[in-house]
Coordinates of C-alpha atoms (C1' of nucleotides) in Angstrom, one line a residue:
Chain E
M1 CA -15.8 43.4 11.6
P2 CA -12.5 42.2 9.7
K3 CA -11.8 43.5 6.2
Y4 CA -11.9 39.8 4.7
E5 CA -15.3 39.0 6.1
E6 CA -16.7 42.1 4.4
I7 CA -15.0 41.1 1.2
A8 CA -16.5 37.8 1.7
N9 CA -20.1 39.2 2.1
I10 CA -19.8 41.2 -1.0
I11 CA -18.5 38.3 -3.2
R12 CA -21.0 36.2 -1.8
Q13 CA -23.8 38.5 -2.4
R14 CA -22.7 38.5 -6.1
I15 CA -22.7 35.1 -6.4
K16 CA -26.2 34.8 -5.0
Q17 CA -27.4 37.7 -7.3
G18 CA -26.0 35.8 -10.3
R19 CA -23.0 38.6 -11.0
Y20 CA -20.9 36.1 -10.6
P21 CA -22.7 32.8 -12.5
A22 CA -22.2 29.5 -11.5
N23 CA -19.2 27.5 -13.4
T24 CA -17.5 30.6 -14.5
L25 CA -14.5 31.8 -12.8
L26 CA -14.0 34.7 -10.2
P27 CA -12.0 37.5 -11.2
N28 CA -8.4 36.6 -10.4
Q29 CA -7.0 37.7 -7.0
T30 CA -4.8 40.4 -8.3
D31 CA -8.1 42.1 -9.8
L32 CA -9.5 42.0 -6.5
V33 CA -6.8 43.3 -4.7
Q34 CA -7.3 46.3 -7.0
E35 CA -11.1 46.5 -6.4
F36 CA -10.9 46.2 -2.8
D37 CA -7.8 47.9 -2.2
A38 CA -6.7 44.9 -0.1
S39 CA -3.4 43.1 0.0
R40 CA -3.6 39.4 -1.4
M41 CA -3.5 37.6 1.8
T42 CA -6.8 39.5 2.7
I43 CA -8.4 38.4 -0.6
K44 CA -7.1 34.9 -0.3
K45 CA -8.8 34.9 3.3
A46 CA -12.1 36.1 1.9
I47 CA -12.2 33.4 -0.5
T48 CA -11.1 30.7 2.0
I49 CA -14.4 31.5 3.4
L50 CA -16.3 31.1 0.5
T51 CA -14.6 28.0 0.0
M52 CA -15.6 26.5 3.4
E53 CA -19.0 27.2 2.5
G54 CA -18.9 25.4 -0.8
L55 CA -19.6 28.3 -2.8
V56 CA -16.4 28.5 -5.1
L57 CA -13.5 26.2 -5.5
S58 CA -9.7 27.5 -6.2
R59 CA -7.3 25.8 -8.3
R60 CA -3.7 26.6 -8.7
G61 CA -3.3 27.5 -12.2
A62 CA -6.9 27.2 -13.2
G63 CA -8.6 30.0 -11.1
T64 CA -11.6 30.3 -8.7
K65 CA -14.6 28.6 -10.0
V66 CA -18.1 29.5 -8.7
L67 CA -20.0 26.2 -7.9
D68 CA -23.6 25.1 -8.4
H69 CA -25.0 24.3 -5.2
S70 CA -28.5 24.7 -6.1
F71 CA -29.2 21.2 -5.6
W72 CA -28.4 21.0 -2.1
N73 CA -30.0 24.3 -1.5
K74 CA -33.5 23.2 -1.9
S75 CA -33.1 20.2 0.8
T76 CA -32.8 20.7 4.5
A77 CA -31.2 23.4 6.0
P78 CA -27.9 23.0 7.7
A79 CA -28.1 22.7 11.3
D80 CA -26.3 25.6 13.0
Q81 CA -25.9 26.0 16.5
Y82 CA -25.1 29.5 16.6
R83 CA -28.3 30.9 14.9
G84 CA -30.3 28.8 16.7
M85 CA -32.9 26.6 14.9
S86 CA -35.8 29.1 14.3
R87 CA -33.6 31.3 12.2
D88 CA -32.7 28.2 10.2
L89 CA -35.9 27.0 9.4
A90 CA -37.2 30.7 8.5
D91 CA -34.6 30.6 5.6
I92 CA -36.3 28.0 4.1
G93 CA -39.9 29.1 4.8
K94 CA -40.8 26.9 8.0
T95 CA -42.1 28.0 11.3
L96 CA -40.8 27.0 14.7
S97 CA -43.2 27.0 18.0
S98 CA -42.0 25.4 21.1
K99 CA -43.7 23.7 24.2
I100 CA -42.0 23.5 27.5
I101 CA -42.3 20.0 28.9
T102 CA -39.8 20.5 31.8
F103 CA -38.1 23.4 33.4
E104 CA -36.2 22.8 36.6
V105 CA -32.9 23.3 38.5
T106 CA -31.3 19.8 39.5
F107 CA -27.8 18.5 40.4
P108 CA -26.3 16.8 37.1
T109 CA -25.8 12.9 37.0
P110 CA -21.9 12.1 36.9
E111 CA -22.4 11.8 33.0
I112 CA -23.6 15.5 32.5
K113 CA -21.2 16.6 35.0
E114 CA -18.3 15.4 33.0
R115 CA -19.7 16.7 30.0
L116 CA -20.2 20.2 30.9
M117 CA -16.9 20.0 33.1
L118 CA -18.4 21.0 36.3
A119 CA -16.9 20.9 39.7
D120 CA -19.2 19.4 42.5
Q121 CA -22.1 20.7 43.8
Q122 CA -23.1 22.9 40.6
P123 CA -26.5 23.0 39.8
V124 CA -27.9 22.9 36.1
Y125 CA -31.1 23.7 34.4
K126 CA -32.8 20.4 32.9
I127 CA -34.9 21.7 30.3
I128 CA -37.2 19.5 28.1
R129 CA -38.7 21.5 24.9
L130 CA -41.1 20.0 22.1
R131 CA -40.2 21.7 19.0
I132 CA -43.2 21.8 16.4
I133 CA -42.1 22.7 12.9
D134 CA -45.0 24.0 10.5
G135 CA -47.6 22.6 13.0
V136 CA -46.1 19.2 13.4
N137 CA -44.5 17.8 16.7
S138 CA -40.9 17.1 15.3
V139 CA -38.1 17.2 17.8
L140 CA -37.8 16.6 21.6
E141 CA -35.0 18.3 23.1
H142 CA -33.1 17.2 26.4
T143 CA -31.0 20.3 27.3
Y144 CA -28.7 20.8 30.3
M145 CA -26.9 24.2 31.1
P146 CA -24.9 25.2 34.2
V147 CA -26.9 27.7 36.1
S148 CA -23.9 29.8 36.9
L149 CA -23.4 30.5 33.3
V150 CA -26.8 31.2 32.2
P151 CA -28.5 33.5 34.9
G152 CA -32.1 34.4 34.6
L153 CA -33.3 31.9 32.5
T154 CA -37.2 32.1 32.2
D155 CA -40.1 30.5 30.7
D156 CA -40.4 33.2 28.1
V157 CA -36.6 32.8 27.1
L158 CA -37.4 29.2 26.5
A159 CA -40.7 29.6 24.7
Q160 CA -38.7 32.0 22.2
S161 CA -34.7 31.0 21.1
I162 CA -32.2 30.3 24.0
Y163 CA -29.2 31.0 21.6
T164 CA -30.8 34.6 20.9
Y165 CA -31.0 35.2 24.8
L166 CA -27.4 33.9 25.1
K167 CA -26.0 36.2 22.5
E168 CA -28.0 39.4 22.5
N169 CA -28.5 39.7 26.7
L170 CA -25.6 37.7 28.1
H171 CA -23.3 38.6 24.9
L172 CA -21.7 34.9 25.2
T173 CA -19.8 33.9 22.0
F174 CA -18.9 30.3 21.1
A175 CA -16.1 28.4 20.3
G176 CA -17.7 25.3 18.4
A177 CA -19.5 22.0 19.3
F178 CA -18.9 18.3 19.4
R179 CA -21.6 16.3 18.0
N180 CA -22.7 12.4 17.8
I181 CA -25.5 11.5 15.6
Q182 CA -27.1 8.3 15.8
A183 CA -30.2 6.3 15.3
D184 CA -32.4 5.0 18.2
K185 CA -35.5 3.3 18.8
A186 CA -38.5 5.6 20.2
D187 CA -38.7 5.5 23.7
E188 CA -42.0 6.1 25.7
Y189 CA -41.0 9.8 25.9
D190 CA -40.6 10.0 22.1
Q191 CA -43.8 8.1 21.6
Q192 CA -45.8 10.4 23.6
Y193 CA -44.6 13.8 22.2
L194 CA -43.5 13.1 18.9
D195 CA -47.0 11.2 18.1
C196 CA -44.6 8.3 16.6
A197 CA -45.2 4.5 16.7
P198 CA -43.0 2.1 18.7
T199 CA -41.4 1.0 15.7
D200 CA -40.8 4.5 14.2
P201 CA -37.0 5.3 14.5
V202 CA -35.8 8.5 15.9
L203 CA -32.7 10.7 15.0
E204 CA -30.7 11.5 18.1
V205 CA -28.2 14.6 17.8
E206 CA -26.2 14.6 20.7
Q207 CA -23.9 17.7 21.5
V208 CA -21.9 19.9 23.6
V209 CA -21.4 23.3 22.9
Y210 CA -18.5 25.3 24.0
L211 CA -18.1 29.1 24.5
D212 CA -14.9 30.8 23.4
N213 CA -13.1 30.3 26.6
G214 CA -13.6 26.4 26.3
Q215 CA -16.0 26.1 29.2
P216 CA -19.1 23.9 28.0
I217 CA -22.4 25.7 28.4
E218 CA -24.9 23.3 27.1
Y219 CA -25.2 19.5 26.9
S220 CA -28.1 18.2 24.8
R221 CA -29.8 15.2 23.0
S222 CA -32.1 16.2 20.4
R223 CA -34.4 13.6 19.2
N224 CA -36.1 14.0 15.8
R225 CA -38.6 12.3 14.2
Y226 CA -37.1 10.5 11.5
D227 CA -39.6 11.6 8.8
R228 CA -39.4 15.3 9.9
R229 CA -35.3 16.1 10.1
G230 CA -32.0 15.1 8.6
Y231 CA -28.8 16.4 9.6
T232 CA -27.0 18.0 6.4
F233 CA -23.8 19.5 5.9
L234 CA -20.8 20.1 3.9
D235 CA -17.1 19.0 4.5
V236 CA -14.7 20.9 2.9
K237 CA -11.2 19.8 3.0
N238 CA -7.9 21.7 4.2
T239 CA -7.7 25.6 4.6
Chain Q
M1 CA 4.3 20.1 2.6
P2 CA 3.9 23.4 3.4
K3 CA 5.8 24.9 6.4
Y4 CA 2.5 25.4 8.4
E5 CA 1.5 21.9 8.1
E6 CA 4.8 20.6 9.4
I7 CA 4.7 23.2 11.9
A8 CA 1.1 22.0 12.8
N9 CA 2.3 18.4 13.1
I10 CA 5.3 19.1 15.3
I11 CA 3.2 20.8 17.5
R12 CA 0.4 18.3 17.5
Q13 CA 2.9 15.6 18.3
R14 CA 4.1 17.5 21.3
I15 CA 0.4 17.9 22.5
K16 CA -0.1 14.1 22.3
Q17 CA 3.3 13.3 24.1
G18 CA 2.5 15.7 26.9
R19 CA 5.1 17.9 26.5
Y20 CA 2.4 20.7 26.2
P21 CA -0.1 19.5 28.7
A22 CA -3.9 19.7 28.5
N23 CA -5.3 23.1 30.0
T24 CA -1.8 24.8 29.9
L25 CA -1.1 27.5 27.5
L26 CA 1.3 27.0 24.3
P27 CA 4.3 29.1 23.9
N28 CA 3.1 32.6 22.7
Q29 CA 3.3 33.1 18.9
T30 CA 6.5 35.5 19.2
D31 CA 8.4 32.5 20.8
L32 CA 7.2 30.2 18.2
V33 CA 8.3 32.3 15.5
Q34 CA 11.7 32.3 16.8
E35 CA 12.0 28.7 17.5
F36 CA 10.8 27.4 14.0
D37 CA 12.2 30.4 12.0
A38 CA 8.9 31.5 10.5
S39 CA 6.6 34.5 10.2
R40 CA 3.9 35.0 12.6
M41 CA 1.4 34.6 9.7
T42 CA 2.8 31.2 9.3
I43 CA 2.8 30.2 12.9
K44 CA -1.0 31.4 13.0
K45 CA -1.9 29.2 9.8
A46 CA -0.4 26.3 11.9
I47 CA -2.1 26.9 14.9
T48 CA -5.5 27.5 13.0
I49 CA -5.2 23.8 11.9
L50 CA -5.1 22.8 15.5
T51 CA -7.9 24.9 16.3
M52 CA -10.1 23.2 13.6
E53 CA -9.0 19.7 14.9
G54 CA -10.4 20.9 18.4
L55 CA -6.8 20.6 20.1
V56 CA -6.2 24.1 21.0
L57 CA -8.5 27.3 21.5
S58 CA -6.9 30.8 21.0
R59 CA -8.3 33.9 23.0
R60 CA -6.9 37.3 21.9
G61 CA -5.0 38.6 24.8
A62 CA -5.2 35.5 27.0
G63 CA -2.9 32.8 24.8
T64 CA -3.5 29.6 23.0
K65 CA -4.9 26.9 25.6
V66 CA -4.5 23.0 25.1
L67 CA -7.8 21.5 25.4
D68 CA -8.6 18.4 27.0
H69 CA -10.6 16.1 24.4
S70 CA -9.7 12.7 26.2
F71 CA -13.4 12.4 26.5
W72 CA -14.6 12.3 23.2
N73 CA -11.2 10.6 22.1
K74 CA -12.7 7.4 23.7
S75 CA -15.7 7.2 21.3
T76 CA -16.2 6.5 17.9
A77 CA -13.6 7.7 15.3
P78 CA -14.9 10.6 13.5
A79 CA -15.8 9.6 9.9
D80 CA -13.4 10.8 7.2
Q81 CA -14.0 9.9 3.5
Y82 CA -10.5 10.9 2.6
R83 CA -8.7 8.3 4.6
G84 CA -11.4 5.4 3.9
M85 CA -13.1 3.5 6.7
S86 CA -10.4 1.1 7.0
R87 CA -7.9 3.4 8.6
D88 CA -10.3 5.2 10.9
L89 CA -11.2 2.1 12.3
A90 CA -7.5 0.9 12.7
D91 CA -7.2 3.7 14.7
I92 CA -9.2 2.6 17.4
G93 CA -8.3 -0.8 17.3
K94 CA -11.0 -2.3 15.2
T95 CA -10.8 -4.6 12.3
L96 CA -12.9 -4.2 9.0
S97 CA -13.4 -6.5 6.2
S98 CA -15.9 -6.3 3.1
K99 CA -18.2 -8.6 1.3
I100 CA -19.2 -7.6 -2.3
I101 CA -22.9 -8.1 -2.9
T102 CA -23.4 -6.3 -6.2
F103 CA -20.8 -5.0 -8.5
E104 CA -22.0 -4.2 -12.1
V105 CA -21.9 -1.4 -14.6
T106 CA -25.2 0.2 -15.3
F107 CA -27.1 3.6 -16.5
P108 CA -27.9 6.2 -13.9
T109 CA -31.3 7.0 -12.8
P110 CA -32.3 10.8 -13.3
E111 CA -31.6 11.1 -9.5
I112 CA -28.1 9.7 -9.5
K113 CA -27.2 11.3 -12.8
E114 CA -28.2 14.7 -11.2
R115 CA -26.0 14.0 -8.3
L116 CA -23.1 12.9 -10.0
M117 CA -23.7 15.7 -12.7
L118 CA -23.4 13.4 -15.5
A119 CA -24.0 14.0 -19.4
D120 CA -26.4 11.4 -21.1
Q121 CA -25.5 8.1 -21.7
Q122 CA -22.5 7.9 -19.2
P123 CA -22.5 4.6 -17.5
V124 CA -21.6 4.2 -13.8
Y125 CA -20.6 1.5 -11.5
K126 CA -23.2 0.2 -9.1
I127 CA -21.6 -1.3 -6.2
I128 CA -23.1 -2.6 -3.2
R129 CA -20.7 -3.8 -0.2
L130 CA -21.6 -5.1 3.3
R131 CA -18.9 -3.8 5.6
I132 CA -18.1 -5.9 8.7
I133 CA -16.2 -4.6 11.6
D134 CA -14.8 -6.8 14.3
G135 CA -16.9 -9.9 12.7
V136 CA -20.2 -8.1 12.9
N137 CA -22.2 -7.1 9.8
S138 CA -22.5 -3.2 10.7
V139 CA -22.8 -1.1 7.3
L140 CA -24.6 -1.7 3.9
E141 CA -23.1 0.4 1.3
H142 CA -24.9 1.4 -1.8
T143 CA -22.3 3.3 -4.0
Y144 CA -22.5 4.7 -7.7
M145 CA -19.4 6.1 -9.6
P146 CA -18.8 7.1 -13.2
V147 CA -17.0 4.5 -15.1
S148 CA -15.0 7.2 -16.9
L149 CA -13.6 8.7 -13.8
V150 CA -12.6 5.3 -12.2
P151 CA -10.9 2.8 -14.9
G152 CA -9.8 -0.4 -13.8
L153 CA -12.1 -1.0 -10.9
T154 CA -11.8 -4.5 -9.9
D155 CA -13.3 -7.2 -7.3
D156 CA -9.8 -6.8 -5.8
V157 CA -10.0 -3.1 -4.9
L158 CA -13.7 -3.3 -3.7
A159 CA -12.5 -6.1 -1.3
Q160 CA -10.1 -3.8 -0.1
S161 CA -10.3 0.1 0.2
I162 CA -11.6 2.0 -2.8
Y163 CA -10.1 5.1 -1.5
T164 CA -6.6 3.9 -1.2
Y165 CA -7.1 2.9 -4.9
L166 CA -8.3 6.3 -6.1
K167 CA -5.4 7.8 -4.0
E168 CA -2.6 6.1 -4.7
N169 CA -3.3 4.2 -8.3
L170 CA -5.4 7.1 -9.9
H171 CA -3.9 10.0 -8.0
L172 CA -7.1 11.7 -7.4
T173 CA -7.6 14.4 -4.8
F174 CA -10.8 15.5 -3.2
A175 CA -12.1 18.7 -2.6
G176 CA -14.9 17.7 -0.1
A177 CA -18.2 16.2 0.5
F178 CA -21.9 17.0 1.0
R179 CA -23.6 14.6 3.5
N180 CA -26.9 14.4 4.5
I181 CA -27.8 11.9 8.0
Q182 CA -31.2 10.7 8.6
A183 CA -32.8 7.7 10.5
D184 CA -35.1 5.1 8.4
K185 CA -36.6 2.0 9.1
A186 CA -34.8 -1.4 8.3
D187 CA -35.8 -2.4 4.8
E188 CA -35.5 -6.1 3.7
Y189 CA -32.2 -5.6 2.1
D190 CA -30.9 -4.3 5.5
Q191 CA -32.8 -7.2 7.4
Q192 CA -31.1 -9.5 5.3
Y193 CA -27.6 -8.4 5.2
L194 CA -27.3 -6.7 8.5
D195 CA -29.2 -9.3 10.5
C196 CA -31.4 -6.8 11.7
A197 CA -35.3 -6.9 12.8
P198 CA -37.7 -5.4 11.1
T199 CA -38.3 -2.8 13.7
D200 CA -34.7 -2.1 14.2
P201 CA -33.7 1.7 13.0
V202 CA -31.3 2.3 10.4
L203 CA -28.7 5.1 10.4
E204 CA -28.5 6.3 6.7
V205 CA -25.3 8.7 5.5
E206 CA -25.9 9.9 2.2
Q207 CA -23.0 11.7 0.4
V208 CA -21.7 13.1 -2.6
V209 CA -17.9 13.3 -2.8
Y210 CA -16.2 15.7 -5.0
L211 CA -13.0 15.9 -6.7
D212 CA -10.8 18.8 -6.4
N213 CA -11.9 20.2 -10.1
G214 CA -15.4 20.3 -8.8
Q215 CA -16.9 17.1 -10.5
P216 CA -18.5 14.5 -8.3
I217 CA -16.9 11.4 -8.1
E218 CA -19.2 9.4 -5.7
Y219 CA -22.7 9.1 -4.8
S220 CA -23.4 6.8 -1.8
R221 CA -26.0 5.8 0.6
S222 CA -24.3 3.9 3.7
R223 CA -27.0 2.1 5.9
N224 CA -25.5 1.8 9.3
R225 CA -27.0 -0.9 11.9
Y226 CA -28.2 1.4 14.5
D227 CA -26.3 -0.3 17.4
R228 CA -23.1 -0.4 15.6
R229 CA -22.3 2.9 14.1
G230 CA -22.8 6.8 15.1
Y231 CA -21.6 9.5 13.4
T232 CA -19.2 12.0 15.2
F233 CA -17.7 15.2 14.7
L234 CA -16.5 18.6 15.7
D235 CA -18.0 21.7 14.4
V236 CA -15.3 24.7 15.1
K237 CA -16.3 28.3 14.5
N238 CA -14.4 30.6 11.9
T239 CA -10.6 30.6 11.2
Chain C
dA1 C1' 0.5 48.8 31.9
dA2 C1' 2.3 44.8 29.6
dG3 C1' 1.5 41.0 27.1
dT4 C1' -1.2 38.4 24.0
dG5 C1' -3.4 37.0 19.6
dG6 C1' -6.1 39.1 15.2
dT7 C1' -5.5 41.6 11.2
dC8 C1' -3.2 43.6 7.5
dT9 C1' 0.4 44.8 4.0
dA10 C1' 3.5 45.3 -0.1
dG11 C1' 6.1 42.4 -2.0
dA12 C1' 8.5 38.1 -3.5
dC13 C1' 9.0 33.3 -5.1
dC14 C1' 6.9 29.0 -6.5
dA15 C1' 3.7 25.1 -8.3
dC16 C1' 0.4 24.2 -11.5
dC17 C1' -2.7 24.6 -15.4
dG18 C1' -3.8 25.2 -20.0
dC19 C1' -2.7 27.1 -24.2
Chain I
dC1 C1' 4.8 30.0 -22.0
dG2 C1' 1.7 33.3 -19.2
dG3 C1' -1.5 33.4 -16.1
dT4 C1' -3.2 31.4 -12.2
dG5 C1' -3.7 30.6 -6.9
dG6 C1' -0.5 29.0 -2.5
dT7 C1' 2.8 30.2 0.5
dC8 C1' 5.9 32.8 3.1
dT9 C1' 7.9 37.1 5.0
dA10 C1' 9.0 41.2 8.2
dG11 C1' 6.8 44.6 10.1
dA12 C1' 3.2 47.2 11.6
dC13 C1' -1.1 48.5 14.3
dC14 C1' -4.9 47.2 17.0
dA15 C1' -8.5 44.5 20.7
dC16 C1' -8.3 42.4 24.3
dT17 C1' -7.0 40.0 28.7
dT18 C1' -4.9 40.0 32.8
dC19 C1' -2.3 42.1 36.5

DNA sequence: AAGTGGTCTAGACCACCGC
DNA sequence: CGGTGGTCTAGACCACTTC
């Protein structure tokens, strides 16, 4: 782990423990340079990480202020494809279980082939999972993954966390994801599995997840019961 | 403008012009160091910007690849509170007009007071605007802003772009925004102004926008007709 | 083994905020 | 005005991919 990440972790911990209280200033960067025996560029990089997380805010000439983020900390956990839904939910004390509706190998439609950047004739997994949060049917996930990239996928893996398997067993790392969020009417599938009325809205999160070599590994549509899941995130400017 | 931003702009332009075609490698960093007469740290910072925009992908040992992002370029423009909706839409050739439904000064509810981090007795603007995209009623915006931070707000400003006014007339700069997205049923207000049926879903984007000193300047709920607007963005890992 | 990007340094200059 | 963070450099070492 790079030095700037370690430093960021230490400072983050101090903020959460209250050693650096909200609405006070962090020690200035030259002091941090001394404490951590690092160059100022490295300290700056650590602070940039915390800035991106919404924990602090730096202003030229005025220091780096610890922000009070308690108000949005209470609400929904931010969705994060790199950790998997189960860990996100565990953070806020909720439990997740899964029910496999469909698990098969098929050939992709032209649309899915394009999104996964596949050559002809490459098979994909088609997976439909019902995600049950605290005992309530909440999300219906339609997922497509190239078979060639994900060997050895089994029911057991699907019942737990796919992403844990990708990371820990296949040692894959991710570059990022492209997402589109929209509202939709509940279709018959949603009504059947999410226990919702024909007039209930659904929040659909469509995403393509990329490996660190640029190859898409997943195309999915997650249909969320409107009263069970929202999508929460921070959009920080610049660096 | 910092040097690394200028370099990023030049490289971005070359990518868009096809001088660095998709799926080829960028010149390596030491070559770029020579061309732009900069240090490697500066070149790296420029490339990081492009990485965050999803234009390129760097891998240790393998170079920096130009990505083919044409497939999501065609879809909805990513929402960006810093430019304002009018410019986002102009990018993809759509027109925006606004109709003011409500414009008044009032005292905030406890919830809004908390989100805007206001002391007691501070008045806020309450603004409701209907946003009309290509002639179709598409978004109903409920916006609250502290009066003290936004002097001189008028009907004329509201009819155009609030954010242009904040930036160019009041010279305010922004730190970022916190957002929550969810689906909801159309309420009577939505039905009246968005011309939608009682059974139509609505996509609600709730946001708090912060100034660069950490003070919230806007709390808003944007209710989007489900068939008119989605929310699209890139989530890139790390630096 | 050669070439690539990732990290890190020690020091410098500057823009900005607040007293 | 002093103190702060933002930028930039020249060079170094290392981890990784590719051949």
